[in-house]
CSV table of C-alpha atoms in Angstrom, one decimal:
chain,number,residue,atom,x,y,z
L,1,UNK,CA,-2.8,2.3,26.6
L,2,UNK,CA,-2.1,2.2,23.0
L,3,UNK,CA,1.2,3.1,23.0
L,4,UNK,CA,2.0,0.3,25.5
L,5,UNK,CA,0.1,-1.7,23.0
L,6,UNK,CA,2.7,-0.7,20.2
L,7,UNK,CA,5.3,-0.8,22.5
L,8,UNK,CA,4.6,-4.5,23.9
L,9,UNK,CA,4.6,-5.6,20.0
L,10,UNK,CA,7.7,-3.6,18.9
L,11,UNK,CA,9.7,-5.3,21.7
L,12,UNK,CA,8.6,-8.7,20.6
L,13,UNK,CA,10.4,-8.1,17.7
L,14,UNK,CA,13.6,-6.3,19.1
L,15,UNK,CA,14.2,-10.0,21.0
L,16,UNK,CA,13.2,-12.5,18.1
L,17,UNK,CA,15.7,-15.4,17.3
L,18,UNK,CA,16.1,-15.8,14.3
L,19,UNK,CA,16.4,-19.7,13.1
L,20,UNK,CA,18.3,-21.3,10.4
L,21,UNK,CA,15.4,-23.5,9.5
L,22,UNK,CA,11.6,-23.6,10.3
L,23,UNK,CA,7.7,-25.2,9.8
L,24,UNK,CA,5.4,-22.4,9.7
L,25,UNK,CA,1.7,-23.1,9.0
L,26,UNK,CA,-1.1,-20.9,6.9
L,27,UNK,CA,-4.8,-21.9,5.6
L,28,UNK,CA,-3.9,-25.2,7.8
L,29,UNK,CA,-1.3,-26.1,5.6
L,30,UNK,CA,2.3,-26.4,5.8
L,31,UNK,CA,4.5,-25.1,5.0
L,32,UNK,CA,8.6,-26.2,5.3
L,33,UNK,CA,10.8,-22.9,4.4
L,34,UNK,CA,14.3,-23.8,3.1
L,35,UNK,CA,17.1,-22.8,5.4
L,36,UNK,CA,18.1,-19.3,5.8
L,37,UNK,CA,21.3,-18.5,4.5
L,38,UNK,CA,22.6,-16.2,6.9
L,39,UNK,CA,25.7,-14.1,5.8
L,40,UNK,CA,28.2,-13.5,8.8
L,41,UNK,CA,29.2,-10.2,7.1
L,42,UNK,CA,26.8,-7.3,7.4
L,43,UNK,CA,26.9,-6.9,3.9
L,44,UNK,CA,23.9,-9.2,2.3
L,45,UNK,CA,22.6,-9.0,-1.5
L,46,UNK,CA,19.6,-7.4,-2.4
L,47,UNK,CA,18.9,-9.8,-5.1
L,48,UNK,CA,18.3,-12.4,-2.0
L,49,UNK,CA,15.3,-14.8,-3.1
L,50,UNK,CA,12.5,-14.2,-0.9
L,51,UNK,CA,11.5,-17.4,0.9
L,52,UNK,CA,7.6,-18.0,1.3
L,53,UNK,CA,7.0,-19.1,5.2
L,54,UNK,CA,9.9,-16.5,6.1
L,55,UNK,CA,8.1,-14.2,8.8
L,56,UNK,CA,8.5,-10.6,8.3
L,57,UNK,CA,11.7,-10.1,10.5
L,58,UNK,CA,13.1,-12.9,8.4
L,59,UNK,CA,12.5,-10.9,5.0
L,60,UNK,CA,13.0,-7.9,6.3
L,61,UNK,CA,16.7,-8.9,7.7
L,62,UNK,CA,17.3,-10.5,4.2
L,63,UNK,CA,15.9,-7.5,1.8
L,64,UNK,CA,18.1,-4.6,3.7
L,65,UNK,CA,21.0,-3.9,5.5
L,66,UNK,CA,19.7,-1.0,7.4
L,67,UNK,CA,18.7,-1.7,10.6
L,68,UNK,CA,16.6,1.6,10.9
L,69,UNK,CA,14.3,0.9,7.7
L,70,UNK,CA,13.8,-2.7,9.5
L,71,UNK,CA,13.0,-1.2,12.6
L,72,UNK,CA,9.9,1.5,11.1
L,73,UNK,CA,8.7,-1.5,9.1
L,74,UNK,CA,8.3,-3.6,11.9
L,75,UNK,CA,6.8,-0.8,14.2
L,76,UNK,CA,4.1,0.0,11.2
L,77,UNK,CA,3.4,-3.6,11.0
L,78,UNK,CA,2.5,-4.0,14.2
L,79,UNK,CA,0.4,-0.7,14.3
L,80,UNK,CA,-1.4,-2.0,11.5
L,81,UNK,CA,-2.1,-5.6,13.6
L,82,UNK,CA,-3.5,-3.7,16.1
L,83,UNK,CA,-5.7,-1.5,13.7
L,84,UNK,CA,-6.6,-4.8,12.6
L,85,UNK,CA,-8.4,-5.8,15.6
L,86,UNK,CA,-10.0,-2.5,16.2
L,87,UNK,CA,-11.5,-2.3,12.8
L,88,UNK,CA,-13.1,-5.8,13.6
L,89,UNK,CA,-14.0,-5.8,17.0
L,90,UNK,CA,-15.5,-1.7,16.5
L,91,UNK,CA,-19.1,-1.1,16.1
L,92,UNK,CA,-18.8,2.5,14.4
L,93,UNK,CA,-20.8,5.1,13.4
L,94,UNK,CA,-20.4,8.1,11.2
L,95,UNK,CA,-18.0,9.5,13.8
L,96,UNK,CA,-17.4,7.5,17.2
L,97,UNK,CA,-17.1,3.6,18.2
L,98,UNK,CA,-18.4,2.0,20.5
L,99,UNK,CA,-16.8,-0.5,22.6
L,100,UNK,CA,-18.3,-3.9,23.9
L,101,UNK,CA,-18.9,-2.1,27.2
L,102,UNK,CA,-20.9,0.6,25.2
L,103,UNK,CA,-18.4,3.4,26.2
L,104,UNK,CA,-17.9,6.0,23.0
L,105,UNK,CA,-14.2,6.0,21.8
L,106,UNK,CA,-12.6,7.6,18.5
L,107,UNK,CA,-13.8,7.1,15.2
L,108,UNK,CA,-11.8,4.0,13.8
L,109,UNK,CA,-9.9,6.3,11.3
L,110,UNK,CA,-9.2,8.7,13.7
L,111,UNK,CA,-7.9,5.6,15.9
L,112,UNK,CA,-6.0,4.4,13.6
L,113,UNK,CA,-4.3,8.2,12.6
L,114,UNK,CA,-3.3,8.1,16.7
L,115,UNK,CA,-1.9,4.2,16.4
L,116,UNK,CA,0.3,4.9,13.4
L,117,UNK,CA,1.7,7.8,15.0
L,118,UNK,CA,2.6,6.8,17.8
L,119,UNK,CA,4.5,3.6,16.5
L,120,UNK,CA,6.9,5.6,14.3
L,121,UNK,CA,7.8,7.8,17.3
L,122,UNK,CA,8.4,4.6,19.3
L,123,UNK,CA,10.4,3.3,16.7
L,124,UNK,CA,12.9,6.4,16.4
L,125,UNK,CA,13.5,6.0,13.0
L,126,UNK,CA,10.9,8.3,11.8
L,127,UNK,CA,12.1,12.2,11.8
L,128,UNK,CA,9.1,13.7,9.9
L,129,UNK,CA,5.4,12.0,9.6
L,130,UNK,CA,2.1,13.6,8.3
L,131,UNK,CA,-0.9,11.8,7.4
L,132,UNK,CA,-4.3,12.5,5.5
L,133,UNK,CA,-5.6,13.2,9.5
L,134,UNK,CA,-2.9,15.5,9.9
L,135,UNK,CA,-1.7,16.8,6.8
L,136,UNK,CA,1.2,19.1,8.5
L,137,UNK,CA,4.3,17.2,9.6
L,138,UNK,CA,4.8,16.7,13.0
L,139,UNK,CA,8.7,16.3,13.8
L,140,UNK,CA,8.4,12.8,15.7
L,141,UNK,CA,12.5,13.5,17.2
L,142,UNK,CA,13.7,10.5,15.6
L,143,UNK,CA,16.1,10.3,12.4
L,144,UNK,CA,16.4,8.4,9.2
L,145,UNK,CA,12.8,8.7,7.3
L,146,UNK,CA,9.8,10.9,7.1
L,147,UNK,CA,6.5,8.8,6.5
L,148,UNK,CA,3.3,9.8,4.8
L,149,UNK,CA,0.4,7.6,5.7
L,150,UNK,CA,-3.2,7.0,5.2
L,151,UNK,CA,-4.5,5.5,8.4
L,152,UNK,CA,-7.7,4.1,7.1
L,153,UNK,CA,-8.4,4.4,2.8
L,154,UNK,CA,-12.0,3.6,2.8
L,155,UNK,CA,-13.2,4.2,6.2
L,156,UNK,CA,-16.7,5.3,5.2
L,157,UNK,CA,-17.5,1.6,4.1
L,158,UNK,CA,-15.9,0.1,7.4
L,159,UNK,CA,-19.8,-0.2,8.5
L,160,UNK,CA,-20.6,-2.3,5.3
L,161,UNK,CA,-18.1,-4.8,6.0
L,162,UNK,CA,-16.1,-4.5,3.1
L,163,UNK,CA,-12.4,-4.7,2.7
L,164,UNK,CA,-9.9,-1.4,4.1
L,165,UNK,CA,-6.6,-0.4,4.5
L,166,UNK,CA,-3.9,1.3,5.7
L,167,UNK,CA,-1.4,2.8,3.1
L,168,UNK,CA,1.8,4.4,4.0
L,169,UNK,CA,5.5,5.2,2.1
L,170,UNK,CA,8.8,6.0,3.4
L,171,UNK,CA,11.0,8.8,2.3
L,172,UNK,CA,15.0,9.0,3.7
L,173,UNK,CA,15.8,12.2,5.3
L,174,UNK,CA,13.7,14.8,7.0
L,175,UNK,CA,11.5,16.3,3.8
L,176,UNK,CA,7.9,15.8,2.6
L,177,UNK,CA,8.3,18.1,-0.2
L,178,UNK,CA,10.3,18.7,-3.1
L,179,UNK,CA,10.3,14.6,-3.5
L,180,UNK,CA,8.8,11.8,-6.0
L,181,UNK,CA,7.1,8.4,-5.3
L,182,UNK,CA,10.4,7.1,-7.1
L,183,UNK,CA,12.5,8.8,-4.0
L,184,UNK,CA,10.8,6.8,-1.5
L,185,UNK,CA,12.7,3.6,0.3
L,186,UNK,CA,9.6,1.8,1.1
L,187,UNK,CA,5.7,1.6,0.7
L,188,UNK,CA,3.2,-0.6,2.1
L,189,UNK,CA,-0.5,-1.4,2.5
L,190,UNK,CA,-2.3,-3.1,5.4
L,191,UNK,CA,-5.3,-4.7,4.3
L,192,UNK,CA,-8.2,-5.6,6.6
L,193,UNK,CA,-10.6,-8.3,5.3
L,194,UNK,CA,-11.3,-11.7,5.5
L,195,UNK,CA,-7.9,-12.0,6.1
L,196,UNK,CA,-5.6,-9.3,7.6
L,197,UNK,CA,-2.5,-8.7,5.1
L,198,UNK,CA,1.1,-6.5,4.9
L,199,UNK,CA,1.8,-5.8,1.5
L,200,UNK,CA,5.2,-4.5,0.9
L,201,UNK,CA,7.6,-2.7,-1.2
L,202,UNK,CA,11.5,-2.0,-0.7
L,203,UNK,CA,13.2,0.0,-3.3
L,204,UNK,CA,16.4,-1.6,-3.3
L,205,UNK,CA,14.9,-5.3,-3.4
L,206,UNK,CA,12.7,-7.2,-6.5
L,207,UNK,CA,9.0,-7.9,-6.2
L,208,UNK,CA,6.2,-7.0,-4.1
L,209,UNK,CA,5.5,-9.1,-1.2
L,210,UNK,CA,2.3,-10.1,1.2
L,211,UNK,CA,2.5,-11.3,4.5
L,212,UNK,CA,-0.5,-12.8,6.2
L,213,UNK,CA,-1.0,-12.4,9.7
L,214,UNK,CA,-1.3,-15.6,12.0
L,215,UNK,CA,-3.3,-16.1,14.9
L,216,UNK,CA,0.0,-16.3,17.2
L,217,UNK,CA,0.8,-12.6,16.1
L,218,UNK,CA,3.3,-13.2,13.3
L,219,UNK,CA,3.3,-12.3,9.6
L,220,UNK,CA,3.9,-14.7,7.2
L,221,UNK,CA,5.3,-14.5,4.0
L,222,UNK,CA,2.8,-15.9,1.6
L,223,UNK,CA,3.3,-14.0,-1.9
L,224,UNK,CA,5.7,-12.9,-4.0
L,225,UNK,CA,4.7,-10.8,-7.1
L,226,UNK,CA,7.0,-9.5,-10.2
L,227,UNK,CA,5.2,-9.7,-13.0
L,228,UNK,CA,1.4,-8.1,-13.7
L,229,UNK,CA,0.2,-9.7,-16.9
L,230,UNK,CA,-2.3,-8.5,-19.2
L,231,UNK,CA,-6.5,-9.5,-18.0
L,232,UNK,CA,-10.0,-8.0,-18.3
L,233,UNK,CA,-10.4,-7.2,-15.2
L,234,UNK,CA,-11.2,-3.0,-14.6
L,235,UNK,CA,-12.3,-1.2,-11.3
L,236,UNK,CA,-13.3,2.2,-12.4
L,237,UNK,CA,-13.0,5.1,-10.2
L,238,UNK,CA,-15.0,8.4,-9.9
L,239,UNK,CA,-17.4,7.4,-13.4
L,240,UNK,CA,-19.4,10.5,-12.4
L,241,UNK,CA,-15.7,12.2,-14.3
L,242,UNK,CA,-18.0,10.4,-17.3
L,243,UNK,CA,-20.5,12.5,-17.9
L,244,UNK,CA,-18.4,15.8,-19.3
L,245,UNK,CA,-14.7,13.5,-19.6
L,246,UNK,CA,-16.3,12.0,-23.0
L,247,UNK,CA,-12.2,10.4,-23.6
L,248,UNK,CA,-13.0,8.7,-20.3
L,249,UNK,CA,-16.3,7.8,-21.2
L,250,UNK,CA,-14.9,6.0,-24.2
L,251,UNK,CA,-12.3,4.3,-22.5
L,252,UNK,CA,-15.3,2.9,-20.3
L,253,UNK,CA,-17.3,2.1,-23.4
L,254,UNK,CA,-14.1,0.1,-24.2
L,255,UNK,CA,-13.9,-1.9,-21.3
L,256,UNK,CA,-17.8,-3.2,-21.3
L,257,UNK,CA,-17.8,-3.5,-25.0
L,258,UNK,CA,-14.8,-6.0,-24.5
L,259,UNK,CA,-16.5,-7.6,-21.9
L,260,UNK,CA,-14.0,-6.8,-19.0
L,261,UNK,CA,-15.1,-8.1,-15.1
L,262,UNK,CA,-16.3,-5.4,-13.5
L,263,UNK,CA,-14.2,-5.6,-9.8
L,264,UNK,CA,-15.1,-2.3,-7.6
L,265,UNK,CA,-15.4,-1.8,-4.2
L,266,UNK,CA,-15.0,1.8,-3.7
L,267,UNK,CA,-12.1,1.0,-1.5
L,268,UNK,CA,-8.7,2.0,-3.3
L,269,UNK,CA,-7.1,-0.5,-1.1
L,270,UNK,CA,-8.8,-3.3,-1.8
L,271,UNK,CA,-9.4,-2.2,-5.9
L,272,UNK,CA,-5.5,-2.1,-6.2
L,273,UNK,CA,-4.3,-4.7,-3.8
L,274,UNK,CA,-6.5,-7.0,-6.4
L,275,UNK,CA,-4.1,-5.9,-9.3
L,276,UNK,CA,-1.1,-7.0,-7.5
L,277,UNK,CA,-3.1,-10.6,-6.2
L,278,UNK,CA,-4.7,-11.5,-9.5
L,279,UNK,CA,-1.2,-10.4,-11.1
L,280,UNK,CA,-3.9,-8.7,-14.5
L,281,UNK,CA,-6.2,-5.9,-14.9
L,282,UNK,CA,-6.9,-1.6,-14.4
L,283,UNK,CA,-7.8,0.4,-12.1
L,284,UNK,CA,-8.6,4.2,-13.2
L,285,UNK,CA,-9.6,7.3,-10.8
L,286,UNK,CA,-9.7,10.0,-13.5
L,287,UNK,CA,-11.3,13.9,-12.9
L,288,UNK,CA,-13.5,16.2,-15.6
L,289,UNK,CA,-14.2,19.4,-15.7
L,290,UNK,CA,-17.2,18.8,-12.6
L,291,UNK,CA,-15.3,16.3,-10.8
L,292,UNK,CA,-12.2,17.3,-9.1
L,293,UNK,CA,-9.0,14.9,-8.1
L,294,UNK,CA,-9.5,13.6,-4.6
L,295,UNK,CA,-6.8,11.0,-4.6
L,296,UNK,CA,-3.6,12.6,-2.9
L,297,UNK,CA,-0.2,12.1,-4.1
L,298,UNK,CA,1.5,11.7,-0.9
L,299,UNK,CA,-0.5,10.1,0.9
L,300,UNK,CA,-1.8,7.6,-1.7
L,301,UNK,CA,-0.9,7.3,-5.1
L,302,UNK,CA,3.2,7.7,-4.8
L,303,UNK,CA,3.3,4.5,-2.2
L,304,UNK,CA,0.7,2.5,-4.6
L,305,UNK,CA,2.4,3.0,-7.0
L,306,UNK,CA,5.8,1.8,-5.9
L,307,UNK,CA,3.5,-1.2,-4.6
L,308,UNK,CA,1.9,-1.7,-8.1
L,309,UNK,CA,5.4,-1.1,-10.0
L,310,UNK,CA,7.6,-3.4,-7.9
L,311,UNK,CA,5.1,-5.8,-8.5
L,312,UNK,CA,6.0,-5.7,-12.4
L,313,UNK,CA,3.2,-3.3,-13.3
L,314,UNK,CA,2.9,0.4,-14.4
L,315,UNK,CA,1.2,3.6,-13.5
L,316,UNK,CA,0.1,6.8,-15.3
L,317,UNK,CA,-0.6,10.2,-13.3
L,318,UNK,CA,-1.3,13.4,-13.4
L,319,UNK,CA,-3.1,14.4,-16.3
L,320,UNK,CA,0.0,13.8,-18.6
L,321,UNK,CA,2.0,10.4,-19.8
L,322,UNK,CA,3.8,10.2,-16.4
L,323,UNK,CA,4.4,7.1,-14.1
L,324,UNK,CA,2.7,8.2,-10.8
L,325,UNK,CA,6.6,7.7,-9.0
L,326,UNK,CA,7.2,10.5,-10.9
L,327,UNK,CA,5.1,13.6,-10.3
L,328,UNK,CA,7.1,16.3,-7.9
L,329,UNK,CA,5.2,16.3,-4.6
L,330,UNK,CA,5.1,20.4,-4.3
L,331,UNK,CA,2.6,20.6,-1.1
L,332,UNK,CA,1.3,17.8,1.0
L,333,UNK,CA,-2.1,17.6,0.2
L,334,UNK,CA,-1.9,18.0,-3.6
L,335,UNK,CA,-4.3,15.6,-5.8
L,336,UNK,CA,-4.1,13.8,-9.3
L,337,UNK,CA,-5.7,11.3,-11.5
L,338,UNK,CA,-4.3,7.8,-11.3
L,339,UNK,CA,-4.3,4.6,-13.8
L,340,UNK,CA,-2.5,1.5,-11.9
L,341,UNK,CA,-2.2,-1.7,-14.1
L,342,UNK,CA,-0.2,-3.9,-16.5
L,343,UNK,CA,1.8,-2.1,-19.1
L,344,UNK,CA,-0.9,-2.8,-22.0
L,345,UNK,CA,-3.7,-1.6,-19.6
L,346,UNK,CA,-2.0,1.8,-18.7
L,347,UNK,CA,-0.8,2.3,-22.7
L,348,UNK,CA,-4.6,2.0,-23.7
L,349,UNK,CA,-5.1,4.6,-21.0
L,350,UNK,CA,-3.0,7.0,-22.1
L,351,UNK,CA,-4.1,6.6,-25.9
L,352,UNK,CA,-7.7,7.0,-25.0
L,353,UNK,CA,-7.1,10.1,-22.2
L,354,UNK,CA,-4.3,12.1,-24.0
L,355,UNK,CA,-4.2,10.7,-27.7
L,356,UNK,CA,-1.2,9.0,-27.5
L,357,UNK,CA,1.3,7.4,-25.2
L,358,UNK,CA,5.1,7.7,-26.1
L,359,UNK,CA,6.7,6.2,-23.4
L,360,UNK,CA,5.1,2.8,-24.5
L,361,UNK,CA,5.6,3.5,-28.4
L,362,UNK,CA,7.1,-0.1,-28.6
L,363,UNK,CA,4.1,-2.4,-26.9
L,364,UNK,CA,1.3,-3.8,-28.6
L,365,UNK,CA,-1.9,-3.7,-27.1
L,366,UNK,CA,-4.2,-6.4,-28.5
């Protein structure tokens, strides 16, 4: 059943027309896209300006020439729109649903792990794919990319209503191994809130981008973002790391002596999608000697942080003065500390963690 359900979506999207002009609608207003301009070559620039009102397939067909990576986006997005609706319409405990019929089904993570699987070997794009579920690859007997996922980041606070996501990056070839964050193609994040959104990267094309899904099924081009400026706004992860990290304590200290916004959800989606929406602010997951690294490097922090980086912002990883794209991925479930935020914010993070920060020498933090 669910693979008819990806299926059904993926071959919506094989036969789109693409138009030359449109009137697409979001928050009941509307909105009048310029004209595509369509190149009859196959050869198209990856400096095109992304148009807000394009639909993904629009974007997507604009960003990159390679009908592959456009394919396994558009196979994970529509995975994600049907995670989408389970996450909402599931009543779920600690580890099944329950449907409206009262029959036990999957727990929504483990739903989700299923969904997302099954879409990139429907797609046939996808050679290689592990997730957090499943940390071993499983050869999927397609060819281009190897994905790394996170079906469902913050499924513990599904039952408190707040925010979730889906995380996942793309990697050419057939390796999970031996690779960095900055290797990857693509990354993107399905969010599931209020509003349902696809937030995506694409290493060959500027800015990070959100789509908003529409009640007709379509994602809509909403958001672009280059440039994260410098706010006090901070979502501190793992403070427990405070009590024997006293550098980390101090940069805390800093934060509500300076009288930062305090923005946490527990969700890592939500806490670093709000970097990229806001376009200001920090967030920090950092271990001690008690508390060990939980976040993991394939799975999550190398696709955030081509997300956050795209976006115009930096990252800091793994215990040294390192942007999180660049920390070797040696086994698939290894773990690190993680800063995501604008340049200034990940310089003071650095200074107050390690003493110094070299690579930004040059910026002045106020």
């Amino acid at each position: 059943m669910i693979f008819s359900q990806v299926s059904a979506f993926a071959k919506t999207f094989s036969s789109a027309n693409v138009t030359s002009s449109r009137t697409s609608s979001f928050s009941g207003i509307k909105i009048a896209a310029r004209p595509a301009q369509r190149q009859s070559s196959n050869k198209r620039s990856a400096l095109t300006t992304a148009k807000l009102g394009d639909t993904l397939e629009e974007f997507l067909l604009e960003a990159t020439t390679d009908a592959k990576l456009r394919q396994l986006m558009m196979s994970m997005s529509e995975a994600i729109r049907t995670i989408a609706y389970k996450v909402r319409t599931a009543s779920c405990g600690a580890t099944a649903c329950m449907n409206s019929f009262g029959d036990e089904q999957l727990a929504v993570d483990l739903l989700a792990d299923k969904l997302l699987f099954e879409a990139l070997k429907f797609s046939g794009c996808c050679k290689l794919a592990c997730s957090e579920e499943v940390p071993e690859p499983l050869d999927l007997g397609g060819s281009g990319f190897s994905v790394a996922f996170d079906p469902l980041d913050g499924s513990s606070i599904v039952d408190t209503n707040f925010s979730v996501g889906t995380i996942f990056g793309v990697w050419p070839g057939d390796k999970l191994t031996g690779i960095t964050g900055r290797d990857q193609v693509a990354a993107a994040m399905g969010i599931y809130g209020p509003r349902t959104v696809f937030c995506v990267a694409l290493k060959d094309a500027p800015g990070c981008h959100e789509f908003l899904l529409q009640d007709d099924g379509k994602w809509l081009h909403v958001k672009e973002t280059t440039e994260i400026g410098e706010g006090k706004l901070f979502s501190p992860g793992n403070l427990r790391a405070t009590f024997d990290n006293p550098n980390y304590e101090k940069l805390i200290s800093h934060y509500i002596g300076e009288k930062y916004t305090l923005r946490y959800t527990g969700g890592m989606v939500p806490d670093v999608f709000q970097i990229i929406v806001k376009e200001k602010g920090v967030f920090t997951n950092v271990t001690s000697p008690s508390t060990k690294a939980k976040l993991r490097l394939l799975f999550e922090v190398a696709p955030l942080a081509l997300l956050v980086e795209k976006a115009g912002g930096h990252s800091s990883g793994d215990g040294k003065c390192v942007s999180g794209l660049d920390i070797m991925v040696e086994k698939h479930d290894q773990r690190t500390q993680i800063c995501y935020g604008s340049i200034g914010e990940v310089k003071r993070f650095e200074e107050y963690l390690y003493g110094s920060s070299p690579r930004f020498a040059d910026v002045v933090v106020n």
